[in-house]
Tab-separated table of C-alpha atoms in Angstrom:
chain	number	residue	atom	x	y	z
A	1	MET	CA	-29.003	-50.607	3.080
A	2	VAL	CA	-24.897	-50.402	2.195
A	3	PRO	CA	-23.591	-46.759	2.672
A	4	SER	CA	-22.721	-45.573	-1.034
A	5	ARG	CA	-19.216	-45.638	-2.158
A	6	SER	CA	-19.618	-41.854	-2.217
A	7	ILE	CA	-20.686	-41.377	1.467
A	8	VAL	CA	-17.867	-43.312	2.660
A	9	ARG	CA	-15.478	-41.722	1.041
A	10	LYS	CA	-16.612	-37.992	2.246
A	11	ILE	CA	-16.662	-39.559	5.580
A	12	GLY	CA	-13.108	-41.099	5.205
A	13	PHE	CA	-12.099	-37.733	4.016
A	14	ALA	CA	-13.368	-36.006	7.204
A	15	LEU	CA	-11.897	-38.307	9.394
A	16	GLY	CA	-8.172	-38.126	7.687
A	17	LEU	CA	-8.526	-34.531	8.820
A	18	GLY	CA	-7.419	-33.159	12.204
A	19	PRO	CA	-9.788	-31.528	14.360
A	20	ARG	CA	-8.387	-27.723	13.581
A	21	ARG	CA	-8.627	-28.734	9.638
A	22	GLN	CA	-12.506	-30.525	9.807
A	23	LEU	CA	-13.453	-27.069	11.682
A	24	LEU	CA	-11.933	-25.179	8.840
A	25	VAL	CA	-13.461	-27.087	6.302
A	26	ALA	CA	-16.602	-27.167	8.096
A	27	GLU	CA	-16.689	-23.279	8.303
A	28	ALA	CA	-15.661	-23.591	4.575
A	29	ALA	CA	-18.855	-25.909	3.570
A	30	ALA	CA	-21.495	-23.337	5.320
A	31	SER	CA	-19.909	-20.230	4.071
A	32	MET	CA	-20.181	-21.865	0.496
A	33	LEU	CA	-24.168	-22.724	1.327
A	34	VAL	CA	-24.213	-19.146	2.474
A	35	ALA	CA	-22.980	-17.966	-0.632
A	36	ARG	CA	-24.675	-19.871	-2.777
A	37	LEU	CA	-28.298	-19.176	-1.139
A	38	SER	CA	-27.853	-15.314	-1.585
A	39	LEU	CA	-27.062	-15.304	-4.743
A	40	ALA	CA	-29.818	-17.697	-5.547
A	41	LEU	CA	-32.195	-15.134	-3.178
A	42	PHE	CA	-31.078	-11.988	-4.230
A	43	PRO	CA	-30.140	-9.795	-7.079
A	44	PHE	CA	-26.051	-9.304	-7.252
A	45	ARG	CA	-26.388	-5.730	-6.576
A	46	ARG	CA	-27.550	-6.852	-3.097
A	47	VAL	CA	-25.201	-9.614	-2.576
A	48	ALA	CA	-22.147	-6.977	-3.897
A	49	ARG	CA	-22.917	-4.471	-1.213
A	50	GLY	CA	-21.850	-7.292	1.598
A	51	ILE	CA	-18.897	-7.875	-0.375
A	52	GLY	CA	-17.201	-4.467	-0.864
A	53	ILE	CA	-16.503	-1.151	-3.101
A	54	PHE	CA	-16.516	-2.244	-6.496
A	55	VAL	CA	-13.098	-0.600	-8.471
A	56	PRO	CA	-11.100	-0.372	-11.554
A	57	PRO	CA	-8.486	-3.212	-11.237
A	58	THR	CA	-5.979	-0.006	-11.504
A	59	ASP	CA	-7.268	1.921	-8.160
A	60	PRO	CA	-4.484	2.023	-5.479
A	61	ARG	CA	-6.465	0.446	-2.712
A	62	VAL	CA	-6.677	-2.981	-4.695
A	63	ALA	CA	-2.910	-3.496	-4.558
A	64	ALA	CA	-3.026	-2.173	-0.751
A	65	GLN	CA	-5.570	-4.758	-0.037
A	66	ALA	CA	-3.414	-7.723	-1.275
A	67	GLN	CA	-0.047	-6.784	-0.158
A	68	ASP	CA	1.758	-9.161	1.566
A	69	MET	CA	0.548	-8.777	5.401
A	70	GLY	CA	2.954	-11.112	7.305
A	71	ALA	CA	3.563	-14.890	7.716
A	72	GLU	CA	1.168	-15.688	10.029
A	73	ARG	CA	-2.144	-13.881	8.205
A	74	ALA	CA	-0.401	-15.791	4.733
A	75	GLU	CA	-0.720	-18.902	6.415
A	76	VAL	CA	-4.402	-18.373	7.515
A	77	ALA	CA	-5.089	-17.274	3.828
A	78	ARG	CA	-3.764	-20.013	2.577
A	79	SER	CA	-5.294	-22.410	5.028
A	80	ILE	CA	-8.562	-20.969	4.091
A	81	GLY	CA	-8.089	-21.012	0.237
A	82	TRP	CA	-7.198	-24.733	0.887
A	83	ALA	CA	-10.474	-25.746	3.038
A	84	VAL	CA	-12.811	-23.976	0.122
A	85	ARG	CA	-11.008	-25.948	-2.520
A	86	ALA	CA	-11.219	-29.019	-0.535
A	87	ILE	CA	-15.193	-29.181	0.014
A	88	ALA	CA	-16.127	-27.224	-3.289
A	89	PRO	CA	-16.533	-30.987	-5.081
A	90	TRP	CA	-18.192	-32.316	-2.035
A	91	MET	CA	-21.216	-29.528	-2.062
A	92	PRO	CA	-24.555	-31.111	-2.843
A	93	PHE	CA	-24.821	-27.860	-5.110
A	94	ARG	CA	-21.897	-27.169	-8.104
A	95	SER	CA	-19.858	-24.971	-6.620
A	96	VAL	CA	-18.684	-22.358	-8.931
A	97	CYS	CA	-15.527	-19.774	-8.594
A	98	LEU	CA	-17.716	-16.659	-7.273
A	99	GLN	CA	-19.133	-19.056	-4.358
A	100	GLN	CA	-15.284	-20.097	-3.727
A	101	ALA	CA	-14.272	-16.491	-3.465
A	102	MET	CA	-17.555	-15.225	-1.517
A	103	ALA	CA	-17.176	-18.171	0.876
A	104	ALA	CA	-13.431	-17.387	1.347
A	105	HIS	CA	-13.747	-13.686	1.741
A	106	ALA	CA	-16.138	-14.216	4.183
A	107	MET	CA	-14.021	-16.449	6.433
A	108	LEU	CA	-11.013	-13.946	5.855
A	109	ARG	CA	-13.150	-11.151	7.151
A	110	ARG	CA	-14.527	-12.750	10.385
A	111	ARG	CA	-10.263	-13.185	10.912
A	112	GLY	CA	-9.813	-9.379	9.988
A	113	ILE	CA	-7.794	-10.100	6.885
A	114	PRO	CA	-8.598	-7.930	4.092
A	115	ALA	CA	-8.939	-9.179	0.912
A	116	VAL	CA	-9.933	-8.250	-3.014
A	117	MET	CA	-12.132	-9.999	-4.988
A	118	HIS	CA	-11.333	-10.020	-8.861
A	119	PHE	CA	-13.841	-10.156	-11.565
A	120	GLY	CA	-13.412	-10.904	-15.405
A	121	ALA	CA	-15.021	-11.984	-18.205
A	122	GLY	CA	-13.606	-13.637	-21.672
A	123	ARG	CA	-12.254	-11.241	-24.415
A	124	GLY	CA	-12.235	-12.009	-28.116
A	125	ASP	CA	-13.454	-15.533	-29.117
A	126	ALA	CA	-14.404	-16.550	-25.549
A	127	LYS	CA	-17.936	-17.446	-24.903
A	128	PRO	CA	-20.253	-14.886	-24.430
A	129	LEU	CA	-20.832	-15.888	-20.352
A	130	ASP	CA	-17.028	-16.940	-19.774
A	131	ALA	CA	-16.940	-14.930	-16.906
A	132	HIS	CA	-14.386	-15.954	-13.291
A	133	ALA	CA	-13.866	-14.582	-9.778
A	134	TRP	CA	-10.505	-15.207	-7.838
A	135	LEU	CA	-9.487	-13.924	-4.773
A	136	ASP	CA	-6.093	-12.720	-3.032
A	137	ALA	CA	-5.169	-11.977	0.660
A	138	ALA	CA	-2.532	-11.157	2.482
A	139	GLY	CA	-0.017	-11.668	-0.803
A	140	VAL	CA	-1.605	-14.954	-1.272
A	141	LYS	CA	-3.659	-16.588	-3.982
A	142	VAL	CA	-6.602	-17.843	-2.427
A	143	THR	CA	-9.400	-19.035	-4.267
A	144	GLY	CA	-9.902	-19.256	-8.683
A	145	TYR	CA	-5.817	-19.793	-9.440
A	146	PRO	CA	-4.899	-20.046	-11.975
A	147	VAL	CA	-6.582	-17.300	-14.306
A	148	SER	CA	-6.821	-18.316	-17.881
A	149	PRO	CA	-5.022	-15.638	-20.012
A	150	HIS	CA	-8.599	-15.576	-22.094
A	151	ILE	CA	-10.198	-13.444	-19.045
A	152	THR	CA	-9.619	-9.768	-18.938
A	153	GLU	CA	-10.263	-8.240	-15.372
A	154	LEU	CA	-12.764	-5.894	-15.381
A	155	GLY	CA	-13.184	-5.262	-11.782
A	156	CYS	CA	-12.352	-5.712	-8.370
A	157	PHE	CA	-14.163	-5.383	-4.435
A	158	VAL	CA	-12.072	-4.224	-1.765
């Protein structure tokens, strides 16, 4: 049996990374799987308790959590964002913005880096279920960027 081109491409992608990036991508994949399972198995209000406190976007804690925290933490946040975006298309399920934001948030939390998970929905003539989640940490746009101008921010988890 000949392996499919998709599998060969996935293996080539993984082998082309250095060992540190391979571990980061593996952690991102595991974190996205946990996010996917959490959302599939539990009501969102229960999942939300593990993310943080939901506040309006104007709450002062939002700016405090997302502020620049130094070059080292910013680089960690950028690397985590890269890993989540790199593995998302390869997951065996459709990994949407919420799962990506949750995965990156969990990875940042494990490293002691605070993050803000933003939630928005479409306005005006947008589709009824047009929603989006994006994540900021250490002054870095981690996942979910760019945010469509048709999305209105409703609140954030800090």
